[in-house]
Short mmCIF file of C-alpha atoms in Angstrom, two decimals:
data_model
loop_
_atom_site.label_atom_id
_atom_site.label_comp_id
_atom_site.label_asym_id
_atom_site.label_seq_id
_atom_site.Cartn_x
_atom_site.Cartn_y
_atom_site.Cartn_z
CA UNK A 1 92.73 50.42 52.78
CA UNK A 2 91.96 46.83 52.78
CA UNK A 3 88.38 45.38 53.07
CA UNK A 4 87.89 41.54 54.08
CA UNK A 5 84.73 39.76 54.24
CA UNK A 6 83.43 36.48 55.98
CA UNK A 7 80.70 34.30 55.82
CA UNK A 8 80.97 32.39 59.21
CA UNK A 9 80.72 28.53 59.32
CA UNK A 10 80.75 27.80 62.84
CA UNK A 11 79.14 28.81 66.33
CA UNK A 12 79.86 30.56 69.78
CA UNK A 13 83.61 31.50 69.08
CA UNK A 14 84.31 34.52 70.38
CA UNK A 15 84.61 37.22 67.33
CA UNK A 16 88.53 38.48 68.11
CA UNK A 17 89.39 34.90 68.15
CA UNK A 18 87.47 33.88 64.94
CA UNK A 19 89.08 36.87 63.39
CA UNK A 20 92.72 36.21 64.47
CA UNK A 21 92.71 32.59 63.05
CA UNK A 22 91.14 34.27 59.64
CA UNK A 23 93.33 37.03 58.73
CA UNK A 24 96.89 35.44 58.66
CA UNK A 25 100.15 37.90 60.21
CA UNK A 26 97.90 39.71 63.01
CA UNK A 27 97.86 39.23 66.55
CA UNK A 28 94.94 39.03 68.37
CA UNK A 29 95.54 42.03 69.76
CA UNK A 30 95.60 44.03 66.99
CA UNK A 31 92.34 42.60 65.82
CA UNK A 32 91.05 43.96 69.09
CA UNK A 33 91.84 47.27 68.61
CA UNK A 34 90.90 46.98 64.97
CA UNK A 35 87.13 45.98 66.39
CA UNK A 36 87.17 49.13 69.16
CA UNK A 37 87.86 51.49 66.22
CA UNK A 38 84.61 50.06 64.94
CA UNK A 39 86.44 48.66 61.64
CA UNK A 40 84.84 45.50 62.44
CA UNK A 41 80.64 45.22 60.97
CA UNK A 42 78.85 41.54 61.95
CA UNK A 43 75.33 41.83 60.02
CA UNK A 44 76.27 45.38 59.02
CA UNK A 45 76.04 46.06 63.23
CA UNK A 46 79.10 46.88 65.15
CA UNK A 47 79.99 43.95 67.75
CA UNK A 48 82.33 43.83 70.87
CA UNK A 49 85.35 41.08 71.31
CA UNK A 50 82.99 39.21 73.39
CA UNK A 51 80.50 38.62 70.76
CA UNK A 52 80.05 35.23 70.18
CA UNK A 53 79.96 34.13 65.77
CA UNK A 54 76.91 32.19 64.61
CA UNK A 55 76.66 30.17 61.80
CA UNK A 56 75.56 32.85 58.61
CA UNK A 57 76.86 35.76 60.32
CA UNK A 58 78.45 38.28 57.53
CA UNK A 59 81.30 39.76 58.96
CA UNK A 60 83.07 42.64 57.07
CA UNK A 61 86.94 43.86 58.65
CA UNK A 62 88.27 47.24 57.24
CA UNK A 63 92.18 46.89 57.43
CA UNK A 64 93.90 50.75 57.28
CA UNK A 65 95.91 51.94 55.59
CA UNK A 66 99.78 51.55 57.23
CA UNK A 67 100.30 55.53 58.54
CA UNK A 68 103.61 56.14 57.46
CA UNK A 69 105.88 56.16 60.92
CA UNK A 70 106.36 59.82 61.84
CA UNK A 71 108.55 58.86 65.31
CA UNK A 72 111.76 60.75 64.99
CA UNK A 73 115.18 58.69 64.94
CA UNK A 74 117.55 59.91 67.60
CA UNK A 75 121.03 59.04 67.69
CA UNK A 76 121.09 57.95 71.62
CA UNK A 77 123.13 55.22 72.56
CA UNK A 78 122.11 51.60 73.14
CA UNK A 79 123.37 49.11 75.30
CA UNK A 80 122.78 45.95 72.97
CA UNK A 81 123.31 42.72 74.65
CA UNK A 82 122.25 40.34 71.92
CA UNK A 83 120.83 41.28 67.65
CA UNK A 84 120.65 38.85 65.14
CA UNK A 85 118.23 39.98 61.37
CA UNK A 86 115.32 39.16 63.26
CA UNK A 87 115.32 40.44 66.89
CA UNK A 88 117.55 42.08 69.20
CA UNK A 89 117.72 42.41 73.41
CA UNK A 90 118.43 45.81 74.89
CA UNK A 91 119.42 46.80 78.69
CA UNK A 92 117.74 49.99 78.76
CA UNK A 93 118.61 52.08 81.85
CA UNK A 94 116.48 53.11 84.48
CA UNK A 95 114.45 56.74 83.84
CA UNK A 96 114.07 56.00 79.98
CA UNK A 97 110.86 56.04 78.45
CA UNK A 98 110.06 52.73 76.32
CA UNK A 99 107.95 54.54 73.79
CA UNK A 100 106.41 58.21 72.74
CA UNK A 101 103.79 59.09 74.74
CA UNK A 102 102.69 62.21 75.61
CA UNK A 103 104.69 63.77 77.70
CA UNK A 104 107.49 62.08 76.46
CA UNK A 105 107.45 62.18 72.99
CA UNK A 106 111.46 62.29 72.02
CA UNK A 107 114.33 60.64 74.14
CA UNK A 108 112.54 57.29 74.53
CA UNK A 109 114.03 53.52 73.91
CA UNK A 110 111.84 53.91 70.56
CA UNK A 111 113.91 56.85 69.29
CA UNK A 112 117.15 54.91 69.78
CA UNK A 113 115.54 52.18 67.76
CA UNK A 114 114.39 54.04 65.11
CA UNK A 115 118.00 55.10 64.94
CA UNK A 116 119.58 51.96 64.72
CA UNK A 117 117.72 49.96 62.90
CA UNK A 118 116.31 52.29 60.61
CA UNK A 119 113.13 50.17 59.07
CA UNK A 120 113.87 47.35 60.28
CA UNK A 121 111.65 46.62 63.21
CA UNK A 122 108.09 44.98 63.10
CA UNK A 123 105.00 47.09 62.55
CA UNK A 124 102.19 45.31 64.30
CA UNK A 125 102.12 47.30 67.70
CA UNK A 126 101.48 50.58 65.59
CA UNK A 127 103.23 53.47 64.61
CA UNK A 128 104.56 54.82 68.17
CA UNK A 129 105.62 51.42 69.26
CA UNK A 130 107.38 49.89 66.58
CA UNK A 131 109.45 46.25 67.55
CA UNK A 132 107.91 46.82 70.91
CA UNK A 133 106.67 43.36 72.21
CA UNK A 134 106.74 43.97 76.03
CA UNK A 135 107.63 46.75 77.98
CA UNK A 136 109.43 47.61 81.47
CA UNK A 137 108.46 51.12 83.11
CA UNK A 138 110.64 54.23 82.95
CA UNK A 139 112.36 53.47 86.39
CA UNK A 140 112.50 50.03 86.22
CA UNK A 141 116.25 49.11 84.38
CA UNK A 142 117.11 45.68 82.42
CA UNK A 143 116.78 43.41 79.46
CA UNK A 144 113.96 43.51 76.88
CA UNK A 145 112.84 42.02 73.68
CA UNK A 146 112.44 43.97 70.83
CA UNK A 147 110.92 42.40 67.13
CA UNK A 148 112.80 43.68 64.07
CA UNK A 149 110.32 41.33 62.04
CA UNK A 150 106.35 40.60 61.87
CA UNK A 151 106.68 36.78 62.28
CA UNK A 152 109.19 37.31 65.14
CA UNK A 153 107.06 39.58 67.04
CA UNK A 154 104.30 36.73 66.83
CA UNK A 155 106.62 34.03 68.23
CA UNK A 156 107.45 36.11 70.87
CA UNK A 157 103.86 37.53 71.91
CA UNK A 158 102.65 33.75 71.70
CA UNK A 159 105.06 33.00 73.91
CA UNK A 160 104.67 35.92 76.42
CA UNK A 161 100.95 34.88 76.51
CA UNK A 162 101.51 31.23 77.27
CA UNK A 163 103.44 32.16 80.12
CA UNK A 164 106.31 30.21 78.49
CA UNK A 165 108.70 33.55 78.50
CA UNK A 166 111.57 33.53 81.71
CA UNK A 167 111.72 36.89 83.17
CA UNK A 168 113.52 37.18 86.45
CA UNK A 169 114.19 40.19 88.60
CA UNK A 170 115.88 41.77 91.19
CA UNK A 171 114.65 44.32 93.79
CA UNK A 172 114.62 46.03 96.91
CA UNK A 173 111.50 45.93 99.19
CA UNK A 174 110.96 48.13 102.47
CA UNK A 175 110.83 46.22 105.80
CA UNK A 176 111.90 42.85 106.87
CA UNK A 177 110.01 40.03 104.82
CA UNK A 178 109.03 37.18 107.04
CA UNK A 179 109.20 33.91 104.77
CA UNK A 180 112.56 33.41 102.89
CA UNK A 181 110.26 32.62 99.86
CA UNK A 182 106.55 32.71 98.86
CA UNK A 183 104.21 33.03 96.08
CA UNK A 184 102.01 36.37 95.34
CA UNK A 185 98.72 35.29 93.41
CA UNK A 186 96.77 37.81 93.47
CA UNK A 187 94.48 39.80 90.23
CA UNK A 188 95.79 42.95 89.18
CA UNK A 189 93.28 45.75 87.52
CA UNK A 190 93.07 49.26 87.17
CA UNK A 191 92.49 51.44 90.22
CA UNK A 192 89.10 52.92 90.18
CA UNK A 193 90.36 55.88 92.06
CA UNK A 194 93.04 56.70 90.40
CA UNK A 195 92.72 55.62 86.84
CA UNK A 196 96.88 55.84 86.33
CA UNK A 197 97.23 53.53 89.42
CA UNK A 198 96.87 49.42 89.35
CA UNK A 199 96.06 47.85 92.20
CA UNK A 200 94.95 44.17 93.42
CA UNK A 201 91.34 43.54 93.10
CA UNK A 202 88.41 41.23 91.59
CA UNK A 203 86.50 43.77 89.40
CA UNK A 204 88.03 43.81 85.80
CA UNK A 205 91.76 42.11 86.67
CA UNK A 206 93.36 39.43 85.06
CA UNK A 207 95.41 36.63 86.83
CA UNK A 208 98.65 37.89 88.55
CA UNK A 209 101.27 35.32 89.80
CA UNK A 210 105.17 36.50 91.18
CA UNK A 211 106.93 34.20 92.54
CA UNK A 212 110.12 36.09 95.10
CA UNK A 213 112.98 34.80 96.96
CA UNK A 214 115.11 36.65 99.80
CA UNK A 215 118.47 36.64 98.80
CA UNK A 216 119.88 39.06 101.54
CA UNK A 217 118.34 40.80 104.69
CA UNK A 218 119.06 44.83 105.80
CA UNK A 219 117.98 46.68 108.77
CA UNK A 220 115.45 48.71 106.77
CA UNK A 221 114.61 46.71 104.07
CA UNK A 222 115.38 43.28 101.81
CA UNK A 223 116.66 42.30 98.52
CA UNK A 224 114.76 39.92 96.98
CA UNK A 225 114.38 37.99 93.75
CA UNK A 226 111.31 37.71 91.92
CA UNK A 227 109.62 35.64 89.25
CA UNK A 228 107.00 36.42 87.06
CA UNK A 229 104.37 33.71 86.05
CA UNK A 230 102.72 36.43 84.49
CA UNK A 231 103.57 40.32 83.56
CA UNK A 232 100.93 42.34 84.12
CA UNK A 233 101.07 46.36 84.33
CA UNK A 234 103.63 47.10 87.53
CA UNK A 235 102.88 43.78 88.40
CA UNK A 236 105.62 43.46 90.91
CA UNK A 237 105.48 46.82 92.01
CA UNK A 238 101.73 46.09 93.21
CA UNK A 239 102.27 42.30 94.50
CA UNK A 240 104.71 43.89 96.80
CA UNK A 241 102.72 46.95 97.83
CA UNK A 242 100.05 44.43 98.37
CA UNK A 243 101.73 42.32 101.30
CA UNK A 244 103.17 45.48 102.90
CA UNK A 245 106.88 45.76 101.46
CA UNK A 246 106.65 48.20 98.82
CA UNK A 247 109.78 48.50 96.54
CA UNK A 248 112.27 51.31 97.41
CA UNK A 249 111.84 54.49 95.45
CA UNK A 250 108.75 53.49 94.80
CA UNK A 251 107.17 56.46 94.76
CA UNK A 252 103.69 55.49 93.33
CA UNK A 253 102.71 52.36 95.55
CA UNK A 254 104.88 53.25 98.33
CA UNK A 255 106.49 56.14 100.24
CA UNK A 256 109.77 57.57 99.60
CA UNK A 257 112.64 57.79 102.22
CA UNK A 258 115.70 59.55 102.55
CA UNK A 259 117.51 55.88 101.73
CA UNK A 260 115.56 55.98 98.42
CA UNK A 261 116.86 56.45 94.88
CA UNK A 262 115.38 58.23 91.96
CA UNK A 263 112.75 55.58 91.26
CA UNK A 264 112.06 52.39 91.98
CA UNK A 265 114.70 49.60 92.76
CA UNK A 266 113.77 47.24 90.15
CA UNK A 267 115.89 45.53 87.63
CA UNK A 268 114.74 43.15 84.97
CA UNK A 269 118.15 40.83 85.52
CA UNK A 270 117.25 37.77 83.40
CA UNK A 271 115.22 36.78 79.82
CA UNK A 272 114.65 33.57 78.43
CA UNK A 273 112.99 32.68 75.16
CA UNK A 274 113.28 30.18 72.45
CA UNK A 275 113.77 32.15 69.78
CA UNK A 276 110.91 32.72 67.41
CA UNK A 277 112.29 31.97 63.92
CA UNK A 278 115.34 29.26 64.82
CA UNK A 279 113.33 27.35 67.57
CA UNK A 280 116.77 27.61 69.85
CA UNK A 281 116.20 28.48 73.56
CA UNK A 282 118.22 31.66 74.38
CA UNK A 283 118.84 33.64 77.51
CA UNK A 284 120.39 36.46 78.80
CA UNK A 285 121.66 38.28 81.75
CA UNK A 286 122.29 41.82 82.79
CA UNK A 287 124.87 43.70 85.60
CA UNK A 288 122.92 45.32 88.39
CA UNK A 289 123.33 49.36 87.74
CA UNK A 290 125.73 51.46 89.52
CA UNK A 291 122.62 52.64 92.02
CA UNK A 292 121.68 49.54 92.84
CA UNK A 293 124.78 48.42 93.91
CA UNK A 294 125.49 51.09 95.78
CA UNK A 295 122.09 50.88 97.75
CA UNK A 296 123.40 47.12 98.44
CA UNK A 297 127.18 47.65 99.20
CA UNK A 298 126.62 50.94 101.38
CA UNK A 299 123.77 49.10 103.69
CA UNK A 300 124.25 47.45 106.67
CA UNK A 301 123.10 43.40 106.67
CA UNK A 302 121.52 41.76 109.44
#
């Protein structure tokens, strides 16, 4: 256990933000969490992230101790598209898990990890999530990121925050869109009826931009690619639900059909990011799955 402590030298920052550009190799998410725990005293009081620093303000952190990882390594294979000492890009398939949880706490893309790269993978998203810098949901299938070190899981987070991070998709929506194109800005919170839902709303959201195309029409429903601005939680999934085409399979925001698969049809086709430690601009594409294609090569165009 680690204890810092602060004499503050300048007014109305906010305290998670003073913190972050004080203690050097954590992101400002982690000091977040670090203040919820209450591991975070201002004037021997315990403060929120909101609280703005004054000048004099004592401010003492408590850093943990690192819990030893207890995840288990299973040997499950991984379809590695790119891996260099510092990061690597995985096509995980749709129905897997990106980390424990409970309810699923073996069999995920984290077990795999563990596997292959042993301890190599950053530690700053915890324990249960180690390397993980972004994640996709079970159902959805394609490329992520994943941080085998601490100051390449920074890069990448800075960059995911700045909005500076390419992610393109592909999916299938129910109905007949009506523009060939348009732009979804809309905020995206947690449902206050059902806690494990997200929907579109004003009360404490955060900015939500997708940007889709139509790429091909169907009788009952259209494939479309979409870009995210930002990545919220089932951002794309709600955005669609939102204007009345909810993706097929969808069976949280929308209503499943004898045409639909086992989950959603969403695939995360495209990444682009300049990579944290060289500075060069990569990207990266991955195949449509087998289901997919089917769905597309079996249906009838109009």
């Amino acid at each position: 256990m680690e204890t810092l402590y602060f004499l503050v030298e300048e007014n109305d920052v906010r305290l998670d933000k003073y913190l972050t550009g004080k203690i050097n190799g954590q992101t400002r998410n982690y000091i977040q969490k670090l203040i919820a725990s209450d591991s975070v005293l201002v004037n021997e009081k315990i403060k929120t992230n909101k609280y703005k620093v004054k000048i004099g303000d004592s401010i003492i952190v408590t850093i943990p101790e690192i819990v030893p990882l207890t995840v288990e390594a299973e040997d499950i294979p991984l379809d590695i598209v790119y891996e260099d000492k510092d990061l690597l890009v995985v096509n995980k398939p749709q129905g897997m898990v990106v980390h424990p949880a409970n309810g699923n706490p073996t069999g995920t893309l984290v077990n795999a990890l563990m596997a292959h790269c042993k301890d190599e993978l950053s530690g700053i998203n915890g324990v249960a999530r180690p390397g993980i810098v972004h994640r996709i949901d079970k159902n959805t299938s394609g490329l992520l990121i994943v941080a085998k070190s601490d100051p390449a899981h920074i890069g990448l987070a800075k960059q995911i925050k700045e909005h500076s991070f390419k992610r393109e998709y592909k999916a299938i929506v129910m109905g007949n869109l009506k523009a060939d194109s348009g732009t979804i800005d809309a905020p995206i919170g947690r449902s206050a009826k059902d806690r494990k839902k997200m929907c579109v709303t004003e009360k404490n959201s955060k900015q939500a931009t997708t940007y889709y195309e139509v790429l091909k029409r169907f009788e009952k429903f259209t494939y479309i690619k979409c870009i995210l601005k930002t990545g919220r939680t089932h951002q794309i999934r709600v955005h669609m639900a939102y204007i009345y085409h909810p993706l097929l399979g969808d069976d949280v925001y929308g209503k499943v059909s004898k045409l639909s698969p086992k989950g959603q049809c969403l695939h995360a086709e495209t990444i682009g990011f300049i990579h944290p430690i060289t500075n060069v601009y990569m990207e990266f594409k991955a195949p449509l799955p087998d289901y997919f294609k089917r769905i597309l090569e079996t249906s009838k165009e109009i």
